[in-house]
Short mmCIF file of C-alpha atoms in Angstrom, two decimals:
data_model
loop_
_atom_site.label_atom_id
_atom_site.label_comp_id
_atom_site.label_asym_id
_atom_site.label_seq_id
_atom_site.Cartn_x
_atom_site.Cartn_y
_atom_site.Cartn_z
CA UNK J 1 13.89 5.40 20.80
CA UNK J 2 14.48 1.74 21.51
CA UNK J 3 13.76 -0.68 18.66
CA UNK J 4 10.32 -2.26 18.94
CA UNK J 5 11.39 -5.76 17.87
CA UNK J 6 14.50 -7.89 17.58
CA UNK J 7 13.43 -10.74 15.29
CA UNK J 8 15.60 -13.82 14.92
CA UNK J 9 18.45 -12.27 16.85
CA UNK J 10 18.93 -9.42 14.39
CA UNK J 11 19.44 -5.98 15.84
CA UNK J 12 16.81 -3.51 14.69
CA UNK J 13 17.92 0.10 14.52
CA UNK J 14 15.24 2.76 14.60
CA UNK J 15 15.36 5.82 12.38
CA UNK J 16 16.02 7.93 15.47
CA UNK J 17 19.38 6.18 15.98
CA UNK J 18 20.52 7.00 12.44
CA UNK J 19 22.28 10.40 11.98
CA UNK J 20 19.57 12.81 10.94
CA UNK J 21 21.61 14.26 8.10
CA UNK J 22 22.08 10.78 6.62
CA UNK J 23 18.37 10.07 6.68
CA UNK J 24 17.48 13.50 5.28
CA UNK J 25 20.10 13.26 2.53
CA UNK J 26 18.92 9.81 1.51
CA UNK J 27 15.29 10.93 1.54
CA UNK J 28 16.10 13.98 -0.57
CA UNK J 29 17.97 11.91 -3.15
CA UNK J 30 15.11 9.42 -3.32
CA UNK J 31 12.56 12.24 -3.80
CA UNK J 32 14.68 13.83 -6.53
CA UNK J 33 14.93 10.45 -8.23
CA UNK J 34 11.14 10.08 -8.22
CA UNK J 35 10.62 13.56 -9.66
CA UNK J 36 13.26 12.97 -12.31
CA UNK J 37 11.69 9.66 -13.42
CA UNK J 38 8.03 10.71 -13.35
CA UNK J 39 8.21 14.42 -14.18
CA UNK J 40 7.14 13.91 -17.84
CA UNK J 41 3.72 12.91 -16.47
CA UNK J 42 3.14 16.52 -15.39
CA UNK J 43 2.72 17.52 -19.04
CA UNK J 44 -0.51 15.54 -19.34
CA UNK J 45 -4.04 16.73 -18.71
CA UNK J 46 -6.71 14.94 -16.67
CA UNK J 47 -8.20 11.62 -17.73
CA UNK J 48 -11.04 9.22 -16.99
CA UNK J 49 -12.23 9.39 -13.35
CA UNK J 50 -10.35 12.66 -12.78
CA UNK J 51 -13.14 14.63 -14.43
CA UNK J 52 -15.84 12.97 -12.33
CA UNK J 53 -14.15 13.88 -9.02
CA UNK J 54 -13.38 17.40 -10.17
CA UNK J 55 -16.99 17.92 -11.23
CA UNK J 56 -18.19 16.75 -7.80
CA UNK J 57 -15.71 19.05 -6.06
CA UNK J 58 -16.92 22.02 -8.09
CA UNK J 59 -20.43 21.41 -6.70
CA UNK J 60 -19.30 21.78 -3.07
CA UNK J 61 -19.07 19.84 0.18
CA UNK J 62 -22.45 18.13 -0.01
CA UNK J 63 -21.78 16.76 -3.48
CA UNK J 64 -18.45 15.15 -2.52
CA UNK J 65 -19.58 13.70 0.82
CA UNK J 66 -23.13 12.53 0.03
CA UNK J 67 -22.06 9.48 -2.06
CA UNK J 68 -20.15 8.10 0.95
CA UNK J 69 -22.81 8.54 3.60
CA UNK J 70 -25.93 6.76 2.41
CA UNK J 71 -27.37 3.26 2.37
CA UNK J 72 -26.44 2.54 -1.24
CA UNK J 73 -23.63 0.10 -2.20
CA UNK J 74 -20.43 1.79 -3.24
CA UNK J 75 -16.98 2.86 -2.18
CA UNK J 76 -16.40 4.52 1.16
CA UNK J 77 -13.53 6.87 0.35
CA UNK J 78 -14.54 10.29 1.69
CA UNK J 79 -10.93 11.40 2.23
CA UNK J 80 -9.54 10.69 -1.23
CA UNK J 81 -12.64 10.82 -3.44
CA UNK J 82 -14.10 13.80 -1.61
CA UNK J 83 -12.08 15.99 0.73
CA UNK J 84 -8.87 15.89 -1.31
CA UNK J 85 -10.55 17.26 -4.43
CA UNK J 86 -12.63 19.65 -2.36
CA UNK J 87 -9.37 21.25 -1.18
CA UNK J 88 -7.56 21.13 -4.53
CA UNK J 89 -10.37 22.38 -6.77
CA UNK J 90 -10.68 25.95 -5.36
CA UNK J 91 -6.90 26.30 -5.47
CA UNK J 92 -6.09 24.94 -8.92
CA UNK J 93 -9.32 24.25 -10.80
CA UNK J 94 -8.59 22.61 -14.17
CA UNK J 95 -4.86 23.40 -14.08
CA UNK J 96 -3.37 19.86 -13.96
CA UNK J 97 0.26 20.56 -13.01
CA UNK J 98 -0.28 20.97 -9.21
CA UNK J 99 -2.34 17.76 -9.06
CA UNK J 100 0.46 15.82 -10.75
CA UNK J 101 3.11 17.40 -8.51
CA UNK J 102 1.17 16.32 -5.42
CA UNK J 103 0.97 12.78 -6.81
CA UNK J 104 4.72 12.72 -7.40
CA UNK J 105 5.36 14.08 -3.90
CA UNK J 106 3.11 11.41 -2.36
CA UNK J 107 4.89 8.67 -4.31
CA UNK J 108 8.27 9.96 -3.13
CA UNK J 109 7.01 10.15 0.46
CA UNK J 110 5.67 6.60 0.23
CA UNK J 111 9.02 5.30 -1.00
CA UNK J 112 10.73 6.96 1.98
CA UNK J 113 8.14 5.61 4.42
CA UNK J 114 8.52 2.12 2.90
CA UNK J 115 12.22 2.26 3.74
CA UNK J 116 11.44 3.41 7.29
CA UNK J 117 8.94 0.58 7.74
CA UNK J 118 11.42 -2.03 6.55
CA UNK J 119 13.91 -0.73 9.11
CA UNK J 120 11.26 -1.12 11.80
CA UNK J 121 10.73 -4.70 10.62
CA UNK J 122 14.37 -5.59 11.14
CA UNK J 123 15.75 -5.08 7.62
CA UNK J 124 19.22 -3.55 7.34
CA UNK J 125 19.66 0.07 6.32
CA UNK J 126 21.24 -0.83 2.97
CA UNK J 127 18.55 -3.34 1.97
CA UNK J 128 15.79 -0.96 3.14
CA UNK J 129 17.03 1.86 0.92
CA UNK J 130 17.45 -0.49 -2.05
CA UNK J 131 13.89 -1.75 -1.60
CA UNK J 132 12.64 1.84 -1.30
CA UNK J 133 14.47 2.70 -4.53
CA UNK J 134 12.89 -0.28 -6.31
CA UNK J 135 9.46 0.81 -5.08
CA UNK J 136 10.10 4.36 -6.29
CA UNK J 137 11.32 3.26 -9.72
CA UNK J 138 8.89 0.40 -10.39
CA UNK J 139 7.12 1.15 -13.65
CA UNK J 140 4.24 -0.93 -12.32
CA UNK J 141 3.39 2.17 -10.26
CA UNK J 142 2.94 4.26 -13.40
CA UNK J 143 -0.87 4.19 -13.40
CA UNK J 144 -1.05 5.11 -9.72
CA UNK J 145 1.22 8.11 -10.22
CA UNK J 146 -0.11 9.21 -13.62
CA UNK J 147 -3.85 9.34 -12.90
CA UNK J 148 -4.87 12.18 -10.61
CA UNK J 149 -7.80 10.09 -9.36
CA UNK J 150 -5.33 7.46 -8.14
CA UNK J 151 -4.56 9.71 -5.21
CA UNK J 152 -6.78 7.11 -3.52
CA UNK J 153 -3.96 4.57 -3.74
CA UNK J 154 -1.18 7.07 -3.06
CA UNK J 155 -2.69 8.74 0.00
CA UNK J 156 -4.11 5.42 1.21
CA UNK J 157 -0.58 3.99 1.08
CA UNK J 158 0.77 6.99 3.00
CA UNK J 159 -1.65 6.44 5.87
CA UNK J 160 -1.05 2.67 5.70
CA UNK J 161 2.71 3.03 6.03
CA UNK J 162 2.39 5.51 8.89
CA UNK J 163 -0.09 3.21 10.66
CA UNK J 164 2.25 0.23 10.25
CA UNK J 165 5.31 2.15 11.43
CA UNK J 166 3.57 3.54 14.49
CA UNK J 167 1.84 0.20 15.02
CA UNK J 168 5.15 -1.65 15.22
CA UNK J 169 6.36 1.02 17.66
CA UNK J 170 3.21 0.55 19.72
CA UNK J 171 3.69 -3.23 19.86
CA UNK J 172 7.25 -2.78 21.03
CA UNK J 173 6.86 0.05 23.54
CA UNK J 174 3.13 -0.02 24.50
CA UNK J 175 3.41 3.77 24.56
CA UNK J 176 0.34 5.97 24.28
CA UNK J 177 1.73 8.23 21.54
CA UNK J 178 2.41 5.45 18.98
CA UNK J 179 -0.97 3.83 19.76
CA UNK J 180 -2.77 7.13 19.10
CA UNK J 181 -0.68 7.83 16.01
CA UNK J 182 -1.29 4.38 14.56
CA UNK J 183 -5.04 4.57 15.27
CA UNK J 184 -5.47 8.02 13.70
CA UNK J 185 -3.50 6.97 10.63
CA UNK J 186 -5.63 3.83 10.36
CA UNK J 187 -8.85 5.82 10.54
CA UNK J 188 -7.65 8.08 7.72
CA UNK J 189 -6.52 5.01 5.74
CA UNK J 190 -9.98 3.42 6.03
CA UNK J 191 -11.50 6.64 4.71
CA UNK J 192 -9.09 6.63 1.78
CA UNK J 193 -9.09 3.13 0.32
CA UNK J 194 -10.60 -0.23 1.31
CA UNK J 195 -7.38 -2.23 0.80
CA UNK J 196 -6.06 -0.59 3.95
CA UNK J 197 -8.45 -2.48 6.23
CA UNK J 198 -5.86 -5.29 6.65
CA UNK J 199 -3.47 -3.13 8.73
CA UNK J 200 -4.35 -4.58 12.18
CA UNK J 201 -4.27 -8.11 10.72
CA UNK J 202 -0.76 -7.53 9.41
CA UNK J 203 0.39 -6.08 12.74
CA UNK J 204 -1.14 -8.97 14.67
CA UNK J 205 0.57 -11.42 12.34
CA UNK J 206 3.88 -9.66 12.94
CA UNK J 207 3.43 -9.96 16.69
CA UNK J 208 2.37 -13.61 16.43
CA UNK J 209 5.32 -14.61 14.28
CA UNK J 210 7.94 -12.93 16.46
CA UNK J 211 6.47 -13.20 19.95
CA UNK J 212 3.91 -15.99 19.83
CA UNK J 213 0.14 -16.22 19.67
CA UNK J 214 -0.35 -15.25 23.32
CA UNK J 215 1.50 -11.99 22.75
CA UNK J 216 -0.62 -11.41 19.63
CA UNK J 217 -3.83 -11.89 21.62
CA UNK J 218 -2.58 -9.53 24.33
CA UNK J 219 -1.77 -6.96 21.63
CA UNK J 220 -5.32 -7.22 20.27
CA UNK J 221 -6.64 -6.28 23.69
CA UNK J 222 -3.93 -3.66 24.16
CA UNK J 223 -2.24 -1.38 21.60
CA UNK J 224 -4.20 -2.81 18.64
CA UNK J 225 -7.61 -2.54 20.32
CA UNK J 226 -8.49 0.90 18.87
CA UNK J 227 -7.74 -0.42 15.38
CA UNK J 228 -9.99 -3.44 15.86
CA UNK J 229 -12.80 -1.16 17.03
CA UNK J 230 -12.35 1.02 13.95
CA UNK J 231 -12.30 -2.05 11.71
CA UNK J 232 -15.48 -3.41 13.31
CA UNK J 233 -17.32 -0.11 12.83
CA UNK J 234 -16.05 0.12 9.24
CA UNK J 235 -17.25 -3.39 8.36
CA UNK J 236 -20.66 -2.83 9.97
CA UNK J 237 -21.16 0.35 7.96
CA UNK J 238 -19.68 -0.79 4.62
CA UNK J 239 -21.01 -4.36 4.61
CA UNK J 240 -24.04 -4.17 6.88
CA UNK J 241 -25.50 -0.76 6.03
CA UNK J 242 -24.23 0.02 2.54
CA UNK J 243 -23.54 -3.43 1.09
CA UNK J 244 -21.30 -4.55 -1.77
CA UNK J 245 -21.86 -3.58 -5.42
CA UNK J 246 -23.92 -6.29 -7.14
CA UNK J 247 -23.37 -5.00 -10.68
CA UNK J 248 -21.04 -2.82 -12.71
CA UNK J 249 -17.23 -2.86 -12.91
CA UNK J 250 -16.87 -3.12 -9.13
CA UNK J 251 -19.19 -6.09 -8.75
CA UNK J 252 -17.80 -8.45 -6.10
CA UNK J 253 -18.53 -12.16 -5.98
CA UNK J 254 -16.94 -15.58 -5.55
CA UNK J 255 -15.96 -17.44 -8.68
CA UNK J 256 -13.15 -18.49 -10.99
CA UNK J 257 -12.28 -14.81 -11.46
CA UNK J 258 -10.79 -14.72 -7.94
CA UNK J 259 -8.04 -17.15 -8.94
CA UNK J 260 -7.56 -15.38 -12.29
CA UNK J 261 -7.17 -12.04 -10.51
CA UNK J 262 -4.68 -13.55 -8.07
CA UNK J 263 -2.62 -15.00 -10.91
CA UNK J 264 -2.68 -11.69 -12.76
CA UNK J 265 -1.62 -9.63 -9.75
CA UNK J 266 1.13 -12.01 -8.61
CA UNK J 267 2.36 -12.02 -12.18
CA UNK J 268 2.71 -8.25 -12.22
CA UNK J 269 3.92 -7.14 -8.79
CA UNK J 270 7.63 -7.56 -9.60
CA UNK J 271 7.11 -5.45 -12.70
CA UNK J 272 10.67 -4.86 -13.87
CA UNK J 273 9.64 -6.63 -17.06
CA UNK J 274 6.96 -4.06 -17.73
CA UNK J 275 9.72 -1.77 -18.95
CA UNK J 276 9.50 -3.92 -22.05
CA UNK J 277 6.32 -5.39 -23.56
CA UNK J 278 5.45 -8.81 -22.20
CA UNK J 279 6.91 -11.62 -24.27
CA UNK J 280 4.70 -14.47 -25.43
CA UNK J 281 5.20 -16.52 -22.28
CA UNK J 282 3.13 -19.66 -21.64
CA UNK J 283 -0.36 -19.04 -20.30
CA UNK J 284 -0.30 -18.28 -16.59
CA UNK J 285 3.45 -17.71 -16.48
CA UNK J 286 4.88 -14.24 -16.09
CA UNK J 287 8.38 -13.18 -15.20
CA UNK J 288 7.08 -12.05 -11.83
CA UNK J 289 6.01 -15.61 -11.01
CA UNK J 290 9.62 -16.71 -11.47
CA UNK J 291 10.65 -14.17 -8.83
CA UNK J 292 7.99 -15.49 -6.46
CA UNK J 293 9.19 -19.10 -6.79
CA UNK J 294 12.80 -17.99 -6.44
CA UNK J 295 12.00 -16.14 -3.22
CA UNK J 296 10.06 -19.11 -1.84
CA UNK J 297 12.97 -21.44 -2.61
CA UNK J 298 15.44 -19.00 -1.08
CA UNK J 299 13.55 -18.59 2.19
CA UNK J 300 13.03 -22.36 2.39
CA UNK J 301 16.74 -22.96 1.85
CA UNK J 302 17.65 -20.33 4.47
CA UNK J 303 15.09 -21.90 6.85
CA UNK J 304 13.12 -18.70 7.38
CA UNK J 305 9.51 -19.85 6.96
CA UNK J 306 8.18 -17.19 9.34
CA UNK J 307 9.64 -14.32 7.34
CA UNK J 308 8.31 -15.88 4.13
CA UNK J 309 4.87 -16.34 5.68
CA UNK J 310 4.75 -12.73 6.90
CA UNK J 311 5.71 -11.22 3.53
CA UNK J 312 3.30 -13.42 1.57
CA UNK J 313 0.48 -12.89 4.05
CA UNK J 314 0.93 -9.10 4.03
CA UNK J 315 0.78 -9.12 0.23
CA UNK J 316 -2.36 -11.27 0.10
CA UNK J 317 -4.17 -9.49 2.95
CA UNK J 318 -3.75 -6.08 1.34
CA UNK J 319 -4.73 -7.51 -2.04
CA UNK J 320 -7.76 -9.42 -0.77
CA UNK J 321 -10.52 -6.78 -1.27
CA UNK J 322 -9.82 -6.46 -5.02
CA UNK J 323 -9.50 -10.18 -5.72
CA UNK J 324 -13.28 -10.54 -5.67
CA UNK J 325 -13.91 -7.80 -8.28
CA UNK J 326 -15.02 -9.32 -11.56
CA UNK J 327 -14.13 -6.62 -14.06
CA UNK J 328 -11.60 -4.28 -12.51
CA UNK J 329 -7.98 -5.52 -12.72
CA UNK J 330 -5.48 -2.64 -12.76
CA UNK J 331 -1.85 -2.35 -11.71
CA UNK J 332 -2.62 0.44 -9.22
CA UNK J 333 -4.32 -2.15 -7.00
CA UNK J 334 -0.79 -3.47 -6.32
CA UNK J 335 0.46 -0.20 -4.88
CA UNK J 336 -0.30 -1.09 -1.24
CA UNK J 337 0.21 -4.89 -1.43
CA UNK J 338 3.71 -4.16 -2.76
CA UNK J 339 4.68 -3.62 0.91
CA UNK J 340 4.67 -7.39 1.46
CA UNK J 341 6.65 -8.02 -1.72
CA UNK J 342 9.23 -5.40 -0.72
CA UNK J 343 9.67 -7.11 2.65
CA UNK J 344 10.46 -10.40 0.92
CA UNK J 345 12.92 -8.82 -1.49
CA UNK J 346 14.71 -6.82 1.19
CA UNK J 347 14.84 -9.80 3.56
CA UNK J 348 16.31 -12.00 0.84
CA UNK J 349 18.94 -9.38 0.05
CA UNK J 350 19.79 -9.15 3.74
CA UNK J 351 20.24 -12.87 4.16
CA UNK J 352 22.26 -13.07 0.94
CA UNK J 353 24.67 -10.38 2.13
#
């Protein structure tokens, strides 16, 4: 398979051009690493929202799908809040181990897919694997992996990464298979988690940065058109028919909380420091913010504003839906936006080497 893009003169090597045994061996080691790090979580029972979804699943198909197909404000996540538990409940009931094992497997798969995506985006093999390892080991992902109900973030990220990988292929080759693959993955992503709606925006931005705005517009009317149609239908249904929650923990509105949420999330995404309790740093300053400013300075010094803009924009676009929530700030909301942060880290490592 020919590489879909060659940004800034760098040669992009697709996974197909890498010896299969090398890719499989690296993927296996990464998966074993994830299971080794997170296996203690399998000793825990269910918690919080887990019981709600399991109770719905025990009541059958109508109970798990009805909350997503009505005119009442609420989440539209029929894949991860409904069908997933509908499949798992008859098989495992209240036995928690299989649920946790699936979560670990999804996290390992997402780490592998993150490395594949970075390769598609022009990052070297070494830097891609290092970034994938950091994603796999980041203790900031602990909530997403530990809570069974956070399969919404895990499976949503799986479909997001597949849609981005096949979307980059579609932009580069204009082939029918990658267009169909990217569109199907995007449809499943939209049914899993609302943060995934930014996928066509991220792909259009990628095309605009590396091929110009005319190429981006042509892509919107070409390989990205099915995604834009899906996004339009999704927004009409979620915003026009169902509406946004006006009360409760998921209440969404404009206000000072948007900036506070943004500061909190940017201060936590590079969560190496979460291994230790946060020190008493000045208000508004977290160790993660230091990493952000270091990356911005590095990309400015290396004169790579486009790469910096793409990574930051991908992070913000995937984070955008949760910035407006007033009372619901959790680290698992960073699981998908971490893709943009990984791109910046891997790109900086590449340029440093």
